[in-house]
């Protein structure tokens, strides 16, 4: 009998180049989100809520903050004597060592770790998507279809199909063709980067790919899945119909925060039915001065507001001065915005100081996003034009 029926391998080593200055000093899955979370909180919470208690987190780029944040895994109830969460950076083996070349190569380099846990199934996840999902339901579907590979999919706008791996299916949801970021898509069912594999099967393909082709990109989408498709392995699509967002660009990161606002937000972070857990130390309550005006915004604990906040998300430790106006913006932790400053359609990084009467993104058109990187100082009375990146 396997020690675990299923375990998860969470790919968290991405550099996140499309997020620009937001990932200058940290791995993409460690980027703050939603006032008090980081991106990696979502897949880790999904695992915990789904009853998956053995999770390997594969790190590589700028891992220190992420490693420290995960710690023992106690925040997600993953600090177990058997299983639990394990951080897996690249390491030197008998024949040497190398960086993870791609998603599949990262799993290949950790075959020994998976074998130690001896699972029947392996769940492969990305560490940088925003969603709630019960992986146990996906596993039940995988078994009911007698599938060897099940891929989580969702419908995307046809105009976006060239950004994703696209699945063409028959009436039974069996995948009959896979198109990796096609120019002319035949379907709009996009891969979510969520896979369930029968471990014995996947193990053989990972070893064969590594031994046969040193020039391989070591990627699931480019290498392993097409080879399996050629061999007529049983592939099925598991259709997901709830909220899911790939926050890999500045625009999608900003939009995902705007999706948290309103009377009926597209994503509810505080649902008691499916908690999103985080490393969230005790902080004092929000302080709203008599001069503060807050409209349709998410204000986290440990913030101080004396100005006007409209349609925005403020993280812990943020201070907003008197007569300052923040609109349609995301303000990351411990940033200070002085009196009279005006910010619109912007993402302001952590530990930023915006001095008196500075203006950021005030002439924004067509939802241009202005971005200020971590630790920057914006001088008094300066004007940062819409769409600019500082940092």
mmCIF file of C-alpha atoms in Angstrom:
data_model
loop_
_atom_site.group_PDB
_atom_site.id
_atom_site.type_symbol
_atom_site.label_atom_id
_atom_site.label_comp_id
_atom_site.label_asym_id
_atom_site.label_seq_id
_atom_site.Cartn_x
_atom_site.Cartn_y
_atom_site.Cartn_z
ATOM 1 C CA UNK A 1 0.000 0.000 0.000
ATOM 2 C CA UNK A 2 1.277 3.521 -0.776
ATOM 3 C CA UNK A 3 2.087 5.703 2.217
ATOM 4 C CA UNK A 4 -0.058 8.414 0.601
ATOM 5 C CA UNK A 5 -2.706 7.996 -2.068
ATOM 6 C CA UNK A 6 -1.805 11.413 -3.487
ATOM 7 C CA UNK A 7 0.824 14.052 -2.818
ATOM 8 C CA UNK A 8 1.334 17.504 -4.325
ATOM 9 C CA UNK A 9 4.389 19.043 -5.964
ATOM 10 C CA UNK A 10 4.102 22.817 -6.063
ATOM 11 C CA UNK A 11 6.246 24.632 -8.631
ATOM 12 C CA UNK A 12 7.357 27.863 -6.943
ATOM 13 C CA UNK A 13 10.715 28.679 -8.537
ATOM 14 C CA UNK A 14 9.504 31.117 -11.190
ATOM 15 C CA UNK A 15 11.185 34.454 -11.727
ATOM 16 C CA UNK A 16 7.996 36.186 -12.866
ATOM 17 C CA UNK A 17 9.701 38.506 -15.333
ATOM 18 C CA UNK A 18 6.392 39.907 -16.609
ATOM 19 C CA UNK A 19 5.721 41.338 -13.139
ATOM 20 C CA UNK A 20 8.841 43.470 -13.532
ATOM 21 C CA UNK A 21 9.905 45.384 -10.444
ATOM 22 C CA UNK A 22 7.456 43.457 -8.241
ATOM 23 C CA UNK A 23 9.689 40.372 -8.517
ATOM 24 C CA UNK A 24 13.043 42.127 -8.485
ATOM 25 C CA UNK A 25 13.887 40.815 -5.009
ATOM 26 C CA UNK A 26 11.504 37.885 -4.481
ATOM 27 C CA UNK A 27 10.169 34.814 -6.269
ATOM 28 C CA UNK A 28 6.820 35.300 -7.971
ATOM 29 C CA UNK A 29 4.876 33.011 -5.566
ATOM 30 C CA UNK A 30 6.056 35.231 -2.666
ATOM 31 C CA UNK A 31 4.506 38.388 -4.153
ATOM 32 C CA UNK A 32 1.947 39.898 -1.732
ATOM 33 C CA UNK A 33 -1.730 39.674 -2.642
ATOM 34 C CA UNK A 34 -5.098 40.750 -1.290
ATOM 35 C CA UNK A 35 -4.053 42.841 1.695
ATOM 36 C CA UNK A 36 -2.597 40.062 3.875
ATOM 37 C CA UNK A 37 -1.627 37.102 1.674
ATOM 38 C CA UNK A 38 1.061 35.952 -0.734
ATOM 39 C CA UNK A 39 0.333 34.157 -4.010
ATOM 40 C CA UNK A 40 1.538 30.812 -2.663
ATOM 41 C CA UNK A 41 -1.100 30.901 0.082
ATOM 42 C CA UNK A 42 -3.742 29.870 -2.442
ATOM 43 C CA UNK A 43 -2.379 26.493 -3.607
ATOM 44 C CA UNK A 44 -1.122 25.670 -0.103
ATOM 45 C CA UNK A 45 -4.558 26.435 1.372
ATOM 46 C CA UNK A 46 -6.235 24.431 -1.382
ATOM 47 C CA UNK A 47 -4.046 21.439 -0.505
ATOM 48 C CA UNK A 48 -4.832 21.733 3.200
ATOM 49 C CA UNK A 49 -8.568 22.134 2.603
ATOM 50 C CA UNK A 50 -8.540 19.208 0.139
ATOM 51 C CA UNK A 51 -6.958 16.845 2.659
ATOM 52 C CA UNK A 52 -3.600 16.658 0.860
ATOM 53 C CA UNK A 53 -1.030 16.668 3.654
ATOM 54 C CA UNK A 54 2.222 15.900 1.805
ATOM 55 C CA UNK A 55 3.430 18.813 -0.301
ATOM 56 C CA UNK A 56 6.814 19.464 -1.909
ATOM 57 C CA UNK A 57 7.500 23.123 -2.741
ATOM 58 C CA UNK A 58 10.106 23.477 -5.485
ATOM 59 C CA UNK A 59 11.978 26.766 -5.144
ATOM 60 C CA UNK A 60 14.783 28.292 -7.189
ATOM 61 C CA UNK A 61 14.750 32.054 -7.979
ATOM 62 C CA UNK A 62 15.311 34.399 -4.991
ATOM 63 C CA UNK A 63 14.032 31.787 -2.530
ATOM 64 C CA UNK A 64 14.968 33.270 0.873
ATOM 65 C CA UNK A 65 11.733 35.142 1.642
ATOM 66 C CA UNK A 66 9.620 32.277 0.313
ATOM 67 C CA UNK A 67 11.524 29.655 2.328
ATOM 68 C CA UNK A 68 11.226 31.721 5.496
ATOM 69 C CA UNK A 69 7.538 32.370 4.855
ATOM 70 C CA UNK A 70 6.660 28.687 4.429
ATOM 71 C CA UNK A 71 8.660 27.663 7.504
ATOM 72 C CA UNK A 72 7.283 24.497 9.068
ATOM 73 C CA UNK A 73 3.975 24.817 7.219
ATOM 74 C CA UNK A 74 2.003 25.365 10.436
ATOM 75 C CA UNK A 75 0.001 28.266 8.989
ATOM 76 C CA UNK A 76 -1.644 25.820 6.568
ATOM 77 C CA UNK A 77 -1.812 22.889 9.021
ATOM 78 C CA UNK A 78 0.993 21.216 7.078
ATOM 79 C CA UNK A 79 3.454 20.729 9.938
ATOM 80 C CA UNK A 80 3.164 16.942 10.156
ATOM 81 C CA UNK A 81 5.444 14.210 11.486
ATOM 82 C CA UNK A 82 4.569 12.177 8.387
ATOM 83 C CA UNK A 83 4.401 14.197 5.205
ATOM 84 C CA UNK A 84 3.752 17.889 5.738
ATOM 85 C CA UNK A 85 5.389 20.574 3.608
ATOM 86 C CA UNK A 86 9.006 20.274 2.393
ATOM 87 C CA UNK A 87 10.935 23.007 0.560
ATOM 88 C CA UNK A 88 12.938 21.521 -2.339
ATOM 89 C CA UNK A 89 15.632 23.753 -3.880
ATOM 90 C CA UNK A 90 17.997 22.345 -6.530
ATOM 91 C CA UNK A 91 20.783 20.337 -4.897
ATOM 92 C CA UNK A 92 24.007 18.566 -5.792
ATOM 93 C CA UNK A 93 23.729 14.812 -6.361
ATOM 94 C CA UNK A 94 26.345 12.117 -6.975
ATOM 95 C CA UNK A 95 26.726 13.116 -10.629
ATOM 96 C CA UNK A 96 26.700 16.857 -9.932
ATOM 97 C CA UNK A 97 23.813 19.279 -9.880
ATOM 98 C CA UNK A 98 21.995 21.816 -12.014
ATOM 99 C CA UNK A 99 19.226 24.381 -11.887
ATOM 100 C CA UNK A 100 15.715 23.224 -12.732
ATOM 101 C CA UNK A 101 15.467 23.654 -16.516
ATOM 102 C CA UNK A 102 11.686 23.512 -16.632
ATOM 103 C CA UNK A 103 8.581 22.254 -14.869
ATOM 104 C CA UNK A 104 9.081 18.565 -15.714
ATOM 105 C CA UNK A 105 12.821 18.667 -15.016
ATOM 106 C CA UNK A 106 12.063 20.063 -11.550
ATOM 107 C CA UNK A 107 9.905 17.010 -10.828
ATOM 108 C CA UNK A 108 12.510 14.675 -12.385
ATOM 109 C CA UNK A 109 15.227 16.042 -10.089
ATOM 110 C CA UNK A 110 13.027 15.197 -7.087
ATOM 111 C CA UNK A 111 12.022 11.654 -8.032
ATOM 112 C CA UNK A 112 13.744 10.343 -4.897
ATOM 113 C CA UNK A 113 11.639 12.611 -2.703
ATOM 114 C CA UNK A 114 8.425 11.415 -4.339
ATOM 115 C CA UNK A 115 9.519 7.785 -4.124
ATOM 116 C CA UNK A 116 10.095 8.196 -0.381
ATOM 117 C CA UNK A 117 6.413 9.077 -0.010
ATOM 118 C CA UNK A 118 5.375 6.314 -2.439
ATOM 119 C CA UNK A 119 2.130 7.893 -3.740
ATOM 120 C CA UNK A 120 -0.213 6.364 -6.276
ATOM 121 C CA UNK A 121 -0.971 9.785 -7.760
ATOM 122 C CA UNK A 122 0.982 13.045 -7.992
ATOM 123 C CA UNK A 123 -0.708 16.429 -8.200
ATOM 124 C CA UNK A 124 1.370 19.090 -9.989
ATOM 125 C CA UNK A 125 0.545 22.714 -9.135
ATOM 126 C CA UNK A 126 1.753 26.218 -9.936
ATOM 127 C CA UNK A 127 2.555 28.566 -7.078
ATOM 128 C CA UNK A 128 1.254 31.776 -8.627
ATOM 129 C CA UNK A 129 -2.449 31.423 -9.483
ATOM 130 C CA UNK A 130 -5.412 32.862 -7.562
ATOM 131 C CA UNK A 131 -8.296 30.411 -7.097
ATOM 132 C CA UNK A 132 -10.126 28.051 -4.726
ATOM 133 C CA UNK A 133 -10.307 24.414 -5.768
ATOM 134 C CA UNK A 134 -11.055 21.084 -4.093
ATOM 135 C CA UNK A 135 -8.360 18.787 -5.450
ATOM 136 C CA UNK A 136 -10.075 15.748 -3.888
ATOM 137 C CA UNK A 137 -12.960 16.216 -6.341
ATOM 138 C CA UNK A 138 -10.489 16.312 -9.225
ATOM 139 C CA UNK A 139 -8.883 13.091 -7.944
ATOM 140 C CA UNK A 140 -12.298 11.379 -7.723
ATOM 141 C CA UNK A 141 -12.946 12.439 -11.335
ATOM 142 C CA UNK A 142 -9.506 11.133 -12.381
ATOM 143 C CA UNK A 143 -10.261 7.729 -10.884
ATOM 144 C CA UNK A 144 -13.823 7.579 -12.243
ATOM 145 C CA UNK A 145 -12.519 8.092 -15.795
ATOM 146 C CA UNK A 146 -9.733 5.533 -15.353
ATOM 147 C CA UNK A 147 -7.522 8.392 -16.482
ATOM 148 C CA UNK A 148 -3.730 8.298 -16.516
ATOM 149 C CA UNK A 149 -3.377 12.083 -16.788
ATOM 150 C CA UNK A 150 -6.058 14.610 -15.813
ATOM 151 C CA UNK A 151 -5.594 18.293 -16.583
ATOM 152 C CA UNK A 152 -7.551 21.096 -14.923
ATOM 153 C CA UNK A 153 -9.032 23.345 -17.620
ATOM 154 C CA UNK A 154 -11.275 26.375 -17.904
ATOM 155 C CA UNK A 155 -12.808 28.308 -20.761
ATOM 156 C CA UNK A 156 -10.902 31.455 -21.695
ATOM 157 C CA UNK A 157 -11.755 34.190 -24.220
ATOM 158 C CA UNK A 158 -10.786 33.106 -27.729
ATOM 159 C CA UNK A 159 -8.498 36.136 -28.016
ATOM 160 C CA UNK A 160 -6.411 34.775 -25.106
ATOM 161 C CA UNK A 161 -5.980 31.209 -26.355
ATOM 162 C CA UNK A 162 -2.462 31.927 -27.663
ATOM 163 C CA UNK A 163 -1.317 32.457 -24.054
ATOM 164 C CA UNK A 164 -2.217 28.933 -22.877
ATOM 165 C CA UNK A 165 -1.945 25.246 -23.577
ATOM 166 C CA UNK A 166 -5.268 24.414 -25.254
ATOM 167 C CA UNK A 167 -7.113 21.085 -24.878
ATOM 168 C CA UNK A 168 -9.302 19.660 -27.641
ATOM 169 C CA UNK A 169 -11.741 17.127 -26.175
ATOM 170 C CA UNK A 170 -14.457 14.727 -27.266
ATOM 171 C CA UNK A 171 -17.953 14.502 -25.734
ATOM 172 C CA UNK A 172 -16.632 12.451 -22.810
ATOM 173 C CA UNK A 173 -14.015 15.152 -21.983
ATOM 174 C CA UNK A 174 -11.220 12.873 -23.183
ATOM 175 C CA UNK A 175 -8.383 15.006 -24.537
ATOM 176 C CA UNK A 176 -7.698 14.103 -28.143
ATOM 177 C CA UNK A 177 -5.268 16.909 -28.991
ATOM 178 C CA UNK A 178 -3.018 19.310 -27.108
ATOM 179 C CA UNK A 179 -1.951 22.683 -28.590
ATOM 180 C CA UNK A 180 0.749 24.624 -26.742
ATOM 181 C CA UNK A 181 0.035 28.387 -27.102
ATOM 182 C CA UNK A 182 -1.442 28.043 -30.607
ATOM 183 C CA UNK A 183 -1.791 30.885 -33.103
ATOM 184 C CA UNK A 184 -5.022 29.272 -34.385
ATOM 185 C CA UNK A 185 -6.746 27.450 -31.518
ATOM 186 C CA UNK A 186 -9.342 24.745 -32.172
ATOM 187 C CA UNK A 187 -10.868 25.104 -28.724
ATOM 188 C CA UNK A 188 -10.874 27.567 -25.837
ATOM 189 C CA UNK A 189 -10.324 25.080 -22.991
ATOM 190 C CA UNK A 190 -7.077 26.278 -21.426
ATOM 191 C CA UNK A 191 -4.782 24.345 -19.133
ATOM 192 C CA UNK A 192 -4.680 25.759 -15.599
ATOM 193 C CA UNK A 193 -1.266 24.201 -14.935
ATOM 194 C CA UNK A 194 -2.932 21.675 -12.614
ATOM 195 C CA UNK A 195 -2.195 18.016 -13.399
ATOM 196 C CA UNK A 196 -2.901 14.673 -11.751
ATOM 197 C CA UNK A 197 -0.610 11.884 -12.979
ATOM 198 C CA UNK A 198 -0.455 8.213 -12.125
ATOM 199 C CA UNK A 199 2.993 8.301 -10.530
ATOM 200 C CA UNK A 200 4.408 5.076 -11.974
ATOM 201 C CA UNK A 201 3.475 6.248 -15.464
ATOM 202 C CA UNK A 202 4.859 9.768 -15.051
ATOM 203 C CA UNK A 203 8.055 8.463 -13.477
ATOM 204 C CA UNK A 204 8.869 6.388 -16.577
ATOM 205 C CA UNK A 205 8.341 9.334 -18.923
ATOM 206 C CA UNK A 206 10.415 11.738 -16.811
ATOM 207 C CA UNK A 207 13.360 9.324 -16.786
ATOM 208 C CA UNK A 208 13.042 8.550 -20.495
ATOM 209 C CA UNK A 209 12.950 12.257 -21.405
ATOM 210 C CA UNK A 210 15.970 13.078 -19.240
ATOM 211 C CA UNK A 211 18.052 10.170 -20.527
ATOM 212 C CA UNK A 212 17.146 10.583 -24.196
ATOM 213 C CA UNK A 213 17.526 14.322 -24.679
ATOM 214 C CA UNK A 214 20.035 16.547 -22.907
ATOM 215 C CA UNK A 215 18.789 19.532 -24.922
ATOM 216 C CA UNK A 216 15.206 19.080 -23.688
ATOM 217 C CA UNK A 217 13.546 22.095 -22.112
ATOM 218 C CA UNK A 218 12.312 19.725 -19.417
ATOM 219 C CA UNK A 219 8.798 21.136 -19.611
ATOM 220 C CA UNK A 220 5.406 19.460 -19.230
ATOM 221 C CA UNK A 221 3.725 21.503 -21.964
ATOM 222 C CA UNK A 222 6.529 21.226 -24.512
ATOM 223 C CA UNK A 223 7.950 17.779 -23.794
ATOM 224 C CA UNK A 224 6.241 15.325 -21.459
ATOM 225 C CA UNK A 225 2.585 15.867 -22.372
ATOM 226 C CA UNK A 226 3.103 15.807 -26.185
ATOM 227 C CA UNK A 227 5.111 12.566 -25.840
ATOM 228 C CA UNK A 228 2.376 10.999 -23.724
ATOM 229 C CA UNK A 229 -0.245 12.162 -26.225
ATOM 230 C CA UNK A 230 1.717 10.512 -29.050
ATOM 231 C CA UNK A 231 1.682 7.270 -27.058
ATOM 232 C CA UNK A 232 -2.146 7.415 -26.737
ATOM 233 C CA UNK A 233 -2.082 7.674 -22.953
ATOM 234 C CA UNK A 234 -5.550 8.250 -21.413
ATOM 235 C CA UNK A 235 -5.904 12.027 -20.945
ATOM 236 C CA UNK A 236 -9.007 13.702 -19.528
ATOM 237 C CA UNK A 237 -9.964 17.324 -18.965
ATOM 238 C CA UNK A 238 -11.393 18.366 -15.593
ATOM 239 C CA UNK A 239 -13.456 21.482 -16.196
ATOM 240 C CA UNK A 240 -13.252 24.213 -13.568
ATOM 241 C CA UNK A 241 -15.958 26.880 -13.568
ATOM 242 C CA UNK A 242 -15.148 29.097 -10.595
ATOM 243 C CA UNK A 243 -12.825 32.105 -10.283
ATOM 244 C CA UNK A 244 -9.233 31.571 -11.456
ATOM 245 C CA UNK A 245 -6.656 34.186 -12.352
ATOM 246 C CA UNK A 246 -3.130 33.888 -13.670
ATOM 247 C CA UNK A 247 -1.521 36.985 -12.154
ATOM 248 C CA UNK A 248 1.558 36.784 -14.332
ATOM 249 C CA UNK A 249 1.326 40.335 -15.690
ATOM 250 C CA UNK A 250 1.040 43.765 -14.102
ATOM 251 C CA UNK A 251 -2.419 44.187 -15.653
ATOM 252 C CA UNK A 252 -3.764 40.842 -14.387
ATOM 253 C CA UNK A 253 -2.233 41.385 -10.927
ATOM 254 C CA UNK A 254 -3.938 44.782 -10.664
ATOM 255 C CA UNK A 255 -7.227 43.431 -12.035
ATOM 256 C CA UNK A 256 -7.238 40.517 -9.576
ATOM 257 C CA UNK A 257 -7.148 43.073 -6.751
ATOM 258 C CA UNK A 258 -10.009 45.039 -8.292
ATOM 259 C CA UNK A 259 -11.937 41.731 -8.445
ATOM 260 C CA UNK A 260 -11.858 41.656 -4.625
ATOM 261 C CA UNK A 261 -13.940 44.826 -4.360
ATOM 262 C CA UNK A 262 -17.649 45.576 -4.661
ATOM 263 C CA UNK A 263 -20.784 44.286 -2.947
ATOM 264 C CA UNK A 264 -20.402 40.906 -4.644
ATOM 265 C CA UNK A 265 -16.673 40.451 -5.310
ATOM 266 C CA UNK A 266 -15.645 37.864 -7.864
ATOM 267 C CA UNK A 267 -13.352 36.297 -5.246
ATOM 268 C CA UNK A 268 -14.292 36.216 -1.549
ATOM 269 C CA UNK A 269 -11.151 35.911 0.560
ATOM 270 C CA UNK A 270 -12.854 35.396 3.922
ATOM 271 C CA UNK A 271 -15.219 32.526 3.080
ATOM 272 C CA UNK A 272 -15.564 30.243 6.110
ATOM 273 C CA UNK A 273 -16.327 27.324 3.793
ATOM 274 C CA UNK A 274 -12.865 27.431 2.190
ATOM 275 C CA UNK A 275 -10.369 29.485 4.151
ATOM 276 C CA UNK A 276 -7.273 30.960 2.563
ATOM 277 C CA UNK A 277 -4.606 30.747 5.258
ATOM 278 C CA UNK A 278 -1.532 32.926 5.570
ATOM 279 C CA UNK A 279 1.354 33.753 7.881
ATOM 280 C CA UNK A 280 -0.483 36.599 9.517
ATOM 281 C CA UNK A 281 0.981 37.861 12.814
ATOM 282 C CA UNK A 282 -1.199 39.826 15.197
ATOM 283 C CA UNK A 283 -1.468 43.482 14.267
ATOM 284 C CA UNK A 284 -3.446 46.376 15.716
ATOM 285 C CA UNK A 285 -6.816 47.213 14.138
ATOM 286 C CA UNK A 286 -7.075 49.634 11.248
ATOM 287 C CA UNK A 287 -7.018 53.281 12.319
ATOM 288 C CA UNK A 288 -9.351 55.567 10.398
ATOM 289 C CA UNK A 289 -9.078 59.212 11.425
ATOM 290 C CA UNK A 290 -12.076 61.555 11.420
ATOM 291 C CA UNK A 291 -10.725 63.020 8.185
ATOM 292 C CA UNK A 292 -10.603 59.587 6.490
ATOM 293 C CA UNK A 293 -12.983 58.707 3.646
ATOM 294 C CA UNK A 294 -13.106 55.083 2.488
ATOM 295 C CA UNK A 295 -15.239 53.928 -0.421
ATOM 296 C CA UNK A 296 -15.396 50.345 -1.749
ATOM 297 C CA UNK A 297 -11.920 49.431 -0.554
ATOM 298 C CA UNK A 298 -10.101 46.650 1.290
ATOM 299 C CA UNK A 299 -8.173 48.010 4.263
ATOM 300 C CA UNK A 300 -6.067 45.495 6.158
ATOM 301 C CA UNK A 301 -5.215 45.482 9.848
ATOM 302 C CA UNK A 302 -2.288 47.648 10.881
ATOM 303 C CA UNK A 303 -3.082 50.498 8.478
ATOM 304 C CA UNK A 304 -3.533 54.179 9.298
ATOM 305 C CA UNK A 305 -5.766 56.273 7.049
ATOM 306 C CA UNK A 306 -6.292 60.010 7.299
ATOM 307 C CA UNK A 307 -6.976 60.662 3.589
ATOM 308 C CA UNK A 308 -9.408 59.439 0.934
ATOM 309 C CA UNK A 309 -9.386 55.842 -0.364
ATOM 310 C CA UNK A 310 -11.515 54.838 -3.382
ATOM 311 C CA UNK A 311 -11.692 51.368 -5.001
ATOM 312 C CA UNK A 312 -8.307 50.317 -3.620
ATOM 313 C CA UNK A 313 -6.533 47.609 -1.621
ATOM 314 C CA UNK A 314 -4.209 48.591 1.248
ATOM 315 C CA UNK A 315 -1.826 46.098 2.875
ATOM 316 C CA UNK A 316 -0.677 46.067 6.509
ATOM 317 C CA UNK A 317 1.554 48.863 7.726
ATOM 318 C CA UNK A 318 0.374 51.374 5.101
ATOM 319 C CA UNK A 319 -0.040 54.989 6.236
ATOM 320 C CA UNK A 320 -2.118 57.475 4.247
ATOM 321 C CA UNK A 321 -1.699 61.157 5.157
ATOM 322 C CA UNK A 322 -4.353 63.845 5.439
ATOM 323 C CA UNK A 323 -5.761 65.098 2.110
ATOM 324 C CA UNK A 324 -4.018 62.302 0.216
ATOM 325 C CA UNK A 325 -6.193 60.539 -2.395
ATOM 326 C CA UNK A 326 -5.681 56.904 -3.444
ATOM 327 C CA UNK A 327 -7.934 55.628 -6.237
ATOM 328 C CA UNK A 328 -8.076 52.329 -8.147
ATOM 329 C CA UNK A 329 -4.739 51.325 -6.674
ATOM 330 C CA UNK A 330 -2.884 48.590 -4.790
ATOM 331 C CA UNK A 331 -0.596 49.740 -1.959
ATOM 332 C CA UNK A 332 1.796 47.027 -0.731
ATOM 333 C CA UNK A 333 3.041 46.655 2.879
ATOM 334 C CA UNK A 334 4.629 49.389 4.991
ATOM 335 C CA UNK A 335 4.351 52.134 2.387
ATOM 336 C CA UNK A 336 3.836 55.747 3.502
ATOM 337 C CA UNK A 337 1.889 58.242 1.451
ATOM 338 C CA UNK A 338 2.229 61.796 2.709
ATOM 339 C CA UNK A 339 -0.427 64.490 2.896
ATOM 340 C CA UNK A 340 -1.722 65.922 -0.360
ATOM 341 C CA UNK A 341 -0.337 63.091 -2.534
ATOM 342 C CA UNK A 342 -2.618 61.784 -5.297
ATOM 343 C CA UNK A 343 -2.367 58.249 -6.653
ATOM 344 C CA UNK A 344 -4.528 56.715 -9.382
ATOM 345 C CA UNK A 345 -4.462 53.378 -11.257
ATOM 346 C CA UNK A 346 -1.208 52.353 -9.625
ATOM 347 C CA UNK A 347 0.615 49.536 -7.872
ATOM 348 C CA UNK A 348 2.893 50.925 -5.178
ATOM 349 C CA UNK A 349 5.507 48.472 -3.851
ATOM 350 C CA UNK A 350 6.528 47.733 -0.271
ATOM 351 C CA UNK A 351 8.372 50.265 1.938
ATOM 352 C CA UNK A 352 7.840 53.101 -0.532
ATOM 353 C CA UNK A 353 7.756 56.720 0.642
ATOM 354 C CA UNK A 354 5.549 59.049 -1.412
ATOM 355 C CA UNK A 355 6.304 62.569 -0.204
ATOM 356 C CA UNK A 356 3.950 65.537 0.092
ATOM 357 C CA UNK A 357 1.791 66.510 -2.883
ATOM 358 C CA UNK A 358 3.430 64.006 -5.244
ATOM 359 C CA UNK A 359 1.200 62.839 -8.108
ATOM 360 C CA UNK A 360 1.265 59.309 -9.535
ATOM 361 C CA UNK A 361 -0.722 58.158 -12.583
ATOM 362 C CA UNK A 362 -3.168 61.054 -12.509
ATOM 363 C CA UNK A 363 -3.771 61.204 -16.277
ATOM 364 C CA UNK A 364 -4.358 57.468 -16.666
ATOM 365 C CA UNK A 365 -6.216 56.493 -19.855
ATOM 366 C CA UNK A 366 -7.381 53.027 -20.937
ATOM 367 C CA UNK A 367 -6.489 51.638 -17.491
ATOM 368 C CA UNK A 368 -2.757 52.328 -17.825
ATOM 369 C CA UNK A 369 -1.088 50.999 -14.673
ATOM 370 C CA UNK A 370 1.716 52.969 -13.037
ATOM 371 C CA UNK A 371 4.147 50.846 -11.008
ATOM 372 C CA UNK A 372 6.500 51.928 -8.225
ATOM 373 C CA UNK A 373 9.008 49.285 -7.096
ATOM 374 C CA UNK A 374 9.913 48.432 -3.501
ATOM 375 C CA UNK A 375 11.886 50.889 -1.321
ATOM 376 C CA UNK A 376 11.568 53.826 -3.720
ATOM 377 C CA UNK A 377 11.236 57.450 -2.581
ATOM 378 C CA UNK A 378 8.963 59.666 -4.682
ATOM 379 C CA UNK A 379 9.951 63.295 -4.041
ATOM 380 C CA UNK A 380 7.521 65.984 -2.934
ATOM 381 C CA UNK A 381 5.535 67.697 -5.717
ATOM 382 C CA UNK A 382 6.844 65.275 -8.368
ATOM 383 C CA UNK A 383 4.610 63.956 -11.140
ATOM 384 C CA UNK A 384 4.948 60.301 -12.174
ATOM 385 C CA UNK A 385 3.045 59.987 -15.432
ATOM 386 C CA UNK A 386 0.526 57.237 -16.077
ATOM 387 C CA UNK A 387 2.016 53.968 -17.305
ATOM 388 C CA UNK A 388 5.514 54.646 -16.005
ATOM 389 C CA UNK A 389 7.560 52.097 -14.041
ATOM 390 C CA UNK A 390 9.863 53.374 -11.293
ATOM 391 C CA UNK A 391 12.414 50.989 -9.811
#
